[in-house]
PDB file of C-alpha atoms in Angstrom:
ATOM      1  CA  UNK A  31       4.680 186.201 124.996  1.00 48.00           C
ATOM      2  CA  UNK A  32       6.182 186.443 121.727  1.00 54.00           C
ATOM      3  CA  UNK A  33       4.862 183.354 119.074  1.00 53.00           C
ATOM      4  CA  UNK A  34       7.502 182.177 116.914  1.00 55.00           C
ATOM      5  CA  UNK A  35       6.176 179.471 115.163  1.00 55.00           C
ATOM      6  CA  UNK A  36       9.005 179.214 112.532  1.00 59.00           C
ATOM      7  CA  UNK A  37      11.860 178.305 114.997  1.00 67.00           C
ATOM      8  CA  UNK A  38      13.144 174.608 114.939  1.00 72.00           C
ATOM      9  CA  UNK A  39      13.899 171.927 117.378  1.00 82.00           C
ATOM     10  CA  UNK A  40      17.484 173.566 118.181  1.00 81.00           C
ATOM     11  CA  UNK A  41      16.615 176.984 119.263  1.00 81.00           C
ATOM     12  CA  UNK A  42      13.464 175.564 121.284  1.00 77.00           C
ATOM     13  CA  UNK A  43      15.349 173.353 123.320  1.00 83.00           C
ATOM     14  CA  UNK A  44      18.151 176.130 124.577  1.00 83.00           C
ATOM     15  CA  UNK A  45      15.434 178.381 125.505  1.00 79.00           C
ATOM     16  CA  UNK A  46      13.843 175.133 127.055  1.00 85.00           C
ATOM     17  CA  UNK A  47      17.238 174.176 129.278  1.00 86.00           C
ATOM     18  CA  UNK A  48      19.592 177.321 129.111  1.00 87.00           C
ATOM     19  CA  UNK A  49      20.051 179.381 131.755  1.00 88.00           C
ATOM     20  CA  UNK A  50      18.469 182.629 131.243  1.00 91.00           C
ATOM     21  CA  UNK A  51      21.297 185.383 130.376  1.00 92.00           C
ATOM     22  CA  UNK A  52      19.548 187.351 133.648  1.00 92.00           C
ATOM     23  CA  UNK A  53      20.876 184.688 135.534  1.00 92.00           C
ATOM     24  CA  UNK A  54      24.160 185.067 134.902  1.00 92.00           C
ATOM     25  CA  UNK A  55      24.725 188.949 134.053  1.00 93.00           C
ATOM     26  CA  UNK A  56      22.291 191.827 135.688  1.00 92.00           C
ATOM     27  CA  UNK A  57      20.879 193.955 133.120  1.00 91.00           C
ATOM     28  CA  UNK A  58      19.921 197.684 133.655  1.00 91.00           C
ATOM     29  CA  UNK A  59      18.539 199.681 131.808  1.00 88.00           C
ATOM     30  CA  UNK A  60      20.781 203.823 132.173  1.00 90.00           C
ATOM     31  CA  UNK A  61      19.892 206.555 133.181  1.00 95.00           C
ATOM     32  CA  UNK A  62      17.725 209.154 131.693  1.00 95.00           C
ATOM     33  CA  UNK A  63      19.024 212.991 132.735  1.00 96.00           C
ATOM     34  CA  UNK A  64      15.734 214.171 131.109  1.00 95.00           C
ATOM     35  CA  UNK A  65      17.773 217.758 129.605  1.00 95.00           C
ATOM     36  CA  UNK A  66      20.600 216.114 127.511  1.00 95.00           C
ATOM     37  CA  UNK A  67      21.065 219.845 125.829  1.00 96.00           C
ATOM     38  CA  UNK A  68      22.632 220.847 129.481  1.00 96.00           C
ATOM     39  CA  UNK A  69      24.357 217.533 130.882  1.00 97.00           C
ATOM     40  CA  UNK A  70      25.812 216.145 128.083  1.00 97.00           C
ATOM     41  CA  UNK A  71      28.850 216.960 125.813  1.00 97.00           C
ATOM     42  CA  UNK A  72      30.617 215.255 123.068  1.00 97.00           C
ATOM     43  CA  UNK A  73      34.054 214.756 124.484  1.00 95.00           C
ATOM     44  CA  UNK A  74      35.740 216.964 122.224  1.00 95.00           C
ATOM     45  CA  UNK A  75      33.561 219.904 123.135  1.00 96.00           C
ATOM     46  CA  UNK A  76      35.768 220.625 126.189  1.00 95.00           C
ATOM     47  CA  UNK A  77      38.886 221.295 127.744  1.00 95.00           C
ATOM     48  CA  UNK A  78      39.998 217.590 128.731  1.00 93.00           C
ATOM     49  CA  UNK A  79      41.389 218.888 131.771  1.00 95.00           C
ATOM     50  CA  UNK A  80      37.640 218.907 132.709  1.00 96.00           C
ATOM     51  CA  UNK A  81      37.040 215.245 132.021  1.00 96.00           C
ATOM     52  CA  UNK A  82      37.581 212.209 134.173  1.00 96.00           C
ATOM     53  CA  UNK A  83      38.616 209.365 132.113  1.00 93.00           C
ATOM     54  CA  UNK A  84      39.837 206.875 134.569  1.00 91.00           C
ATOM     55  CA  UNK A  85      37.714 206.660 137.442  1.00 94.00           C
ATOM     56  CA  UNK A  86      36.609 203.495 138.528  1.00 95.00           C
ATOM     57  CA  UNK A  87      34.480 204.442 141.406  1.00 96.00           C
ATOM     58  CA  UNK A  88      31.691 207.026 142.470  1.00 96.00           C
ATOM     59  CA  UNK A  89      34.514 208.288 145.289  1.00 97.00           C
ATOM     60  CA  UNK A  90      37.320 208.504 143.468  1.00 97.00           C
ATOM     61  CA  UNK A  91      35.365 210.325 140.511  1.00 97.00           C
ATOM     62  CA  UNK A  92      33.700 212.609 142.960  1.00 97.00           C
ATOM     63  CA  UNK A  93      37.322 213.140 144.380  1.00 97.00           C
ATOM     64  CA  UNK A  94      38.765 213.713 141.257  1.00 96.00           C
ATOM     65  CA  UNK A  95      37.240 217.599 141.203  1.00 96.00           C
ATOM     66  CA  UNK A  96      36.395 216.629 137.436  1.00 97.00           C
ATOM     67  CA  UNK A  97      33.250 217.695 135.419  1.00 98.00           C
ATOM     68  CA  UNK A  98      33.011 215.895 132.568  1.00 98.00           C
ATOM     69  CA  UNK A  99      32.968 211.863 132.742  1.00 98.00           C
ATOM     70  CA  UNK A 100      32.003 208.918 129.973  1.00 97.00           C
ATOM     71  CA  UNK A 101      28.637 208.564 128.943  1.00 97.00           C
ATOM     72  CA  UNK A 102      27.735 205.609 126.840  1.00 95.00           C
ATOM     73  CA  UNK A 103      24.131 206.178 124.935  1.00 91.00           C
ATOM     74  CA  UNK A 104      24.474 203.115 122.818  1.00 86.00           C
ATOM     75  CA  UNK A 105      25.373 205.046 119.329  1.00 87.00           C
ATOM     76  CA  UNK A 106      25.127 203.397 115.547  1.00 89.00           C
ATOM     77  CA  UNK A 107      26.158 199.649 114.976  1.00 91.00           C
ATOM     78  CA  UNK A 108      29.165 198.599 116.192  1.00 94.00           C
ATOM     79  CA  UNK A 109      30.360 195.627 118.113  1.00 96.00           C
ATOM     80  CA  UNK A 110      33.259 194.987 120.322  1.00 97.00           C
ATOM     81  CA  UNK A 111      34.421 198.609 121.527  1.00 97.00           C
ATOM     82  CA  UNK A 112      33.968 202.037 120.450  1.00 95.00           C
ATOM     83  CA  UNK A 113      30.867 204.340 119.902  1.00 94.00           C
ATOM     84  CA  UNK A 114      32.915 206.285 123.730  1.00 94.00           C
ATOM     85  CA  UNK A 115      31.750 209.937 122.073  1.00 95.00           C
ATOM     86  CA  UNK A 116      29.521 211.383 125.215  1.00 97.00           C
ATOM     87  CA  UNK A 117      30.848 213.143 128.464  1.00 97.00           C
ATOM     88  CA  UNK A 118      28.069 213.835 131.087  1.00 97.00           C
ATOM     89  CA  UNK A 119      28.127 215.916 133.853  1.00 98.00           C
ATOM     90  CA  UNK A 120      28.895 214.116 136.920  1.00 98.00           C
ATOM     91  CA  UNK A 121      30.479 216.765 139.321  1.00 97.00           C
ATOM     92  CA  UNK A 122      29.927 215.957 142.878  1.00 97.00           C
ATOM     93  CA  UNK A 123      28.702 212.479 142.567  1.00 97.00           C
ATOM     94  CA  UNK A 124      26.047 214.590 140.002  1.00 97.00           C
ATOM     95  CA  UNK A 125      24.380 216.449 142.086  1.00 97.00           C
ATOM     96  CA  UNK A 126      22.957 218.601 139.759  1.00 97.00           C
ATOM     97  CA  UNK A 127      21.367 215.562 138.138  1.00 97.00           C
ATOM     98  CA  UNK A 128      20.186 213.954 141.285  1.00 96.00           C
ATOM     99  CA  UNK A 129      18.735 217.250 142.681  1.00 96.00           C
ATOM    100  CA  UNK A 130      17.566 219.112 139.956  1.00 95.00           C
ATOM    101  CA  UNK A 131      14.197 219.471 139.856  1.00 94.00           C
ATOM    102  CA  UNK A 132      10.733 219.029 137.499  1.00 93.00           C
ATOM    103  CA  UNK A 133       9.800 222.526 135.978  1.00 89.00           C
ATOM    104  CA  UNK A 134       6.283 221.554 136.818  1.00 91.00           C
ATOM    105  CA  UNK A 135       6.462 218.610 139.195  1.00 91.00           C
ATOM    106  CA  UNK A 136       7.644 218.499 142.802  1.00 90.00           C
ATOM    107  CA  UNK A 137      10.439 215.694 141.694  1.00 94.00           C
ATOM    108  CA  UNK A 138      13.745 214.851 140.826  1.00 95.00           C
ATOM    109  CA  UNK A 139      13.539 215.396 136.707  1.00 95.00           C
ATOM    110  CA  UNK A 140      16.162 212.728 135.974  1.00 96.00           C
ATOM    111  CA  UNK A 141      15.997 208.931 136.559  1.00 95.00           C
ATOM    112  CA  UNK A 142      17.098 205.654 136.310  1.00 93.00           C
ATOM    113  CA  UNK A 143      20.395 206.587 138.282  1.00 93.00           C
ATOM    114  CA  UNK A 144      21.465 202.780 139.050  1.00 92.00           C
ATOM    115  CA  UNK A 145      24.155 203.861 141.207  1.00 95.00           C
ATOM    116  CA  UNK A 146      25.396 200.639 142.258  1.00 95.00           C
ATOM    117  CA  UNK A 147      26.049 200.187 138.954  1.00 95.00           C
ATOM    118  CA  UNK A 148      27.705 203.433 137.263  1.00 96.00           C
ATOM    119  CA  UNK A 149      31.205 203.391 136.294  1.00 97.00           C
ATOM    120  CA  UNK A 150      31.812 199.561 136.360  1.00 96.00           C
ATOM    121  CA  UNK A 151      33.086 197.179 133.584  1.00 96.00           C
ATOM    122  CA  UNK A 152      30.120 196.048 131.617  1.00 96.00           C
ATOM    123  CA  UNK A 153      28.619 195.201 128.445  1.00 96.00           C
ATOM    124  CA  UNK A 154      26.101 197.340 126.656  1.00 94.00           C
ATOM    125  CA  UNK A 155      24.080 197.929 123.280  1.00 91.00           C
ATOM    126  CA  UNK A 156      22.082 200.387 122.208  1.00 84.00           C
ATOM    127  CA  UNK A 157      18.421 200.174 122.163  1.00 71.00           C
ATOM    128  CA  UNK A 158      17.227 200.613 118.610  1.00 66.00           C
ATOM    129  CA  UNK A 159      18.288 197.941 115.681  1.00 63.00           C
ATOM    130  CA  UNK A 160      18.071 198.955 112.409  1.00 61.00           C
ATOM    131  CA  UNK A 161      19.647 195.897 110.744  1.00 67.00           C
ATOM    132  CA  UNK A 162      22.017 193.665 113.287  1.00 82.00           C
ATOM    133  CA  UNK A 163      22.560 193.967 117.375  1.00 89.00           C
ATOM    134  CA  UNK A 164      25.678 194.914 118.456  1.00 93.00           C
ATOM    135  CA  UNK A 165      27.399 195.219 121.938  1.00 95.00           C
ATOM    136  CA  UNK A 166      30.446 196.321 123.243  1.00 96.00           C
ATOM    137  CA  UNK A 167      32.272 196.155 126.358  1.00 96.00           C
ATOM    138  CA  UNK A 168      33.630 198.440 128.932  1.00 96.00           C
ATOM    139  CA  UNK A 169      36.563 197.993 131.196  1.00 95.00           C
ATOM    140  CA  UNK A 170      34.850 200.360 133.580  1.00 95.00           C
ATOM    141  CA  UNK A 171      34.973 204.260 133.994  1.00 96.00           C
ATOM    142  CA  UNK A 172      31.782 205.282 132.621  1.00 96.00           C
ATOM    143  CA  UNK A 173      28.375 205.670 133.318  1.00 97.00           C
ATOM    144  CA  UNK A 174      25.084 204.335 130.971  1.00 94.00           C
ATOM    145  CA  UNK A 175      22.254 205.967 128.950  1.00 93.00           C
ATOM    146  CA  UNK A 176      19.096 204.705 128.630  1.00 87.00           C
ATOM    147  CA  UNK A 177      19.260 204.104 124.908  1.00 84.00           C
ATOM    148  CA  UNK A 178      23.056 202.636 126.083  1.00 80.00           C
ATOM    149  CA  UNK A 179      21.609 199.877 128.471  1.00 87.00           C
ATOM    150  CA  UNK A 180      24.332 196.873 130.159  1.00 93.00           C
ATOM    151  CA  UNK A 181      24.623 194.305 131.415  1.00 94.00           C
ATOM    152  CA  UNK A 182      27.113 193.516 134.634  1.00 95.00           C
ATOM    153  CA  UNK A 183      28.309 189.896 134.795  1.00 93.00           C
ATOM    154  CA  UNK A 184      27.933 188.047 138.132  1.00 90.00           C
ATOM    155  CA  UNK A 185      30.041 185.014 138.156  1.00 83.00           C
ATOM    156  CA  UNK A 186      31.053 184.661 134.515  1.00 89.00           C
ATOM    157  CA  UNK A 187      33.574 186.597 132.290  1.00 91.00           C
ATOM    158  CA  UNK A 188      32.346 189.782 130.347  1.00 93.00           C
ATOM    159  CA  UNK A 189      34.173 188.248 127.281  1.00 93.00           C
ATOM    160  CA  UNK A 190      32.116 185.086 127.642  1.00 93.00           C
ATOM    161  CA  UNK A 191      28.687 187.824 127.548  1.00 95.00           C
ATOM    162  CA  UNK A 192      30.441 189.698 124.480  1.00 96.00           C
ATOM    163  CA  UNK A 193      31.176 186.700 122.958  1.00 95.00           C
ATOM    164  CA  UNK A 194      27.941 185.715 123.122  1.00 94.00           C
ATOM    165  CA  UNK A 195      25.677 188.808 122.515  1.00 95.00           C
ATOM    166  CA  UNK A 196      28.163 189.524 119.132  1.00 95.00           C
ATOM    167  CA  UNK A 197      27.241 185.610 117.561  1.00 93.00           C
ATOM    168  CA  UNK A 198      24.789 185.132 115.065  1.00 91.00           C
ATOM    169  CA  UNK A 199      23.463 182.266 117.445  1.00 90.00           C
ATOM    170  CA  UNK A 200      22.577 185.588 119.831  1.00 91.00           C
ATOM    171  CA  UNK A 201      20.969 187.407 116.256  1.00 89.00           C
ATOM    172  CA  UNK A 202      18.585 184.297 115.891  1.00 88.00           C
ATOM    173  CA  UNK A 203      17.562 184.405 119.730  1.00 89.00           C
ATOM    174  CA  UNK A 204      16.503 187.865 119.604  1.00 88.00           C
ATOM    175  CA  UNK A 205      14.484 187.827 116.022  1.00 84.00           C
ATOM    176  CA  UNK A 206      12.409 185.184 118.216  1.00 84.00           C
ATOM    177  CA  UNK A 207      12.224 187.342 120.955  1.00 81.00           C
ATOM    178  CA  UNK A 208      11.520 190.616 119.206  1.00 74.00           C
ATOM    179  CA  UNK A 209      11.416 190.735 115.310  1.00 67.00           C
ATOM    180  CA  UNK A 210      11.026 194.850 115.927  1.00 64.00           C
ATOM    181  CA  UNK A 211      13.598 197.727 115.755  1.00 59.00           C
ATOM    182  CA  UNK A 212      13.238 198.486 119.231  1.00 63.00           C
ATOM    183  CA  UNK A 213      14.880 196.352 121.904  1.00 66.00           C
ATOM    184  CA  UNK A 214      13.425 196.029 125.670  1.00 63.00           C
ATOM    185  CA  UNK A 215      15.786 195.466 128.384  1.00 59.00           C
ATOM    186  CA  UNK A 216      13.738 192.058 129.275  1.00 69.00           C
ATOM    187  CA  UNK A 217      14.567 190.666 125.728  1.00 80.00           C
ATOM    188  CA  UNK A 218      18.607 190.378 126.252  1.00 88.00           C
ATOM    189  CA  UNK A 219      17.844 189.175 129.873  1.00 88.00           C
ATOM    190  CA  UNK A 220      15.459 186.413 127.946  1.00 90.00           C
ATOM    191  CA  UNK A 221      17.863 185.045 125.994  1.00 92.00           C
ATOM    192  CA  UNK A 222      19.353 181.598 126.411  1.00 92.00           C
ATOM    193  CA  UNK A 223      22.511 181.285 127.669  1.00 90.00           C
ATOM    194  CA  UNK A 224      25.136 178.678 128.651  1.00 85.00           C
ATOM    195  CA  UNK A 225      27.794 179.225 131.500  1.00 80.00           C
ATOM    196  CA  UNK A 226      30.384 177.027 129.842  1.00 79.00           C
ATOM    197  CA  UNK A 227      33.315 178.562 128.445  1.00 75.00           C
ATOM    198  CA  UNK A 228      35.813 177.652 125.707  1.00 79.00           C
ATOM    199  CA  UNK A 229      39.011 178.972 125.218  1.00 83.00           C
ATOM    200  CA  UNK A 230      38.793 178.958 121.601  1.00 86.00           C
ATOM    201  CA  UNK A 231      35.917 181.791 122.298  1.00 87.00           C
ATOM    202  CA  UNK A 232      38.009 184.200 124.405  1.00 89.00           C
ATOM    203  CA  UNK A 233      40.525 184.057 121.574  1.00 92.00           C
ATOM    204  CA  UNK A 234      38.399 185.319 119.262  1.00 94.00           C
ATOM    205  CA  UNK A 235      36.774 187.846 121.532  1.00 96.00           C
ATOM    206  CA  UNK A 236      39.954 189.105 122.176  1.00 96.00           C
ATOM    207  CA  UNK A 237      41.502 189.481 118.581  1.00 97.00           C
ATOM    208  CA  UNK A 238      38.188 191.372 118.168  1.00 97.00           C
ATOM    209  CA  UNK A 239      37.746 193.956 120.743  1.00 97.00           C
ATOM    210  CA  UNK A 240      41.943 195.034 119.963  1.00 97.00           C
ATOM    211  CA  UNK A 241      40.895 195.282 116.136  1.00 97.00           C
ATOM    212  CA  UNK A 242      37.960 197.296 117.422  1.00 97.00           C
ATOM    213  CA  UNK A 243      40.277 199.491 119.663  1.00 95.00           C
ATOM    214  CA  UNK A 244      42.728 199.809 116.856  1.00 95.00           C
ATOM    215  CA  UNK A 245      40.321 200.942 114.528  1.00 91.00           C
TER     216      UNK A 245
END
């Protein structure tokens, strides 16, 4: 239980009557291939014929006959969009990553493949901060790292999570949750969260993410 004794009334009462961001947007932590040297490529490594970019489903990427698909592992500081710089082999639903095997254990060598999950629209940050958090989202089409966790909203907007995540109200939250560099999936599903939503907000969070895209 972290102790922040040097928060004030404000940021005790919205972890005191918020709902918890876990309540409204699943958080999962990616997958972990465990050999990154054989199943994952910078995208401009390869012949792009090779890579599916626009598959929105396990089936239709499987069908695709493609290699190569986007792999977010978090990356350096950035918010809104970007850091989209890893392919990972996928072929066949990956079933080179699901089956391969443990040099030295009888196991599956890879894990964490939250398949339920892969290639949907999400948010997602990367796991070490070395100054500020920052997420970005994803309008679907890729799958997740472990050091590129996200979060998959349930009945509220991923611009409203964004929005959020990307405030400086969101900065304070997690300095009380976790004053270290390293971030635990638990600490962004801690954090206090409201479900209301203001238009104002999704302006914003819009002009953003294009300026992000743009740049």
């Amino acid at each position: 239980v972290p102790i922040s004794y040097w928060i004030g009334k404000s940021v005790r009462s919205a972890f005191e009557k918020m709902a918890r961001l876990e309540d409204l947007c699943q958080t999962r932590k990616g997958m972990v291939t465990a050999d990154n040297s054989r199943y994952v490529r910078f995208w401009y490594e390869l012949d792009i014929s090779k890579c599916g970019l626009h598959n929105h489903t396990r089936e239709s990427a499987k069908l695709s006959g493609r290699k190569w698909f986007p792999y977010s592992k978090g990356g350096e500081f950035r918010k809104w969009y970007g850091n989209r710089l890893y392919v990972v082999d996928w072929e066949n639903d990956g079933y080179k990553i699901q089956n391969g095997r443990h040099p030295t254990e009888n196991r599956v060598w890879a894990t964490n493949f939250n398949l339920d999950y892969i290639f949907k629209p999400n948010v997602n940050w990367g796991g070490i901060v070395s100054n500020e958090f920052s997420a970005r989202i994803s309008f679907g089409g890729e799958l997740f790292d472990a050091m590129g966790s996200a979060g998959f909203p349930k009945d509220i907007s991923l611009k409203h999570i964004i929005g959020f995540l990307n405030s400086n109200s969101c900065s304070l939250f997690l300095k009380t949750l976790n004053p270290t560099l390293g971030l635990q999936a638990g600490n962004i599903s801690d954090l206090p969260l409201t479900n209301s939503i203001d238009n104002r907000v999704t302006d914003v969070v819009d002009n953003s993410i294009e300026l992000a895209k743009l740049d």
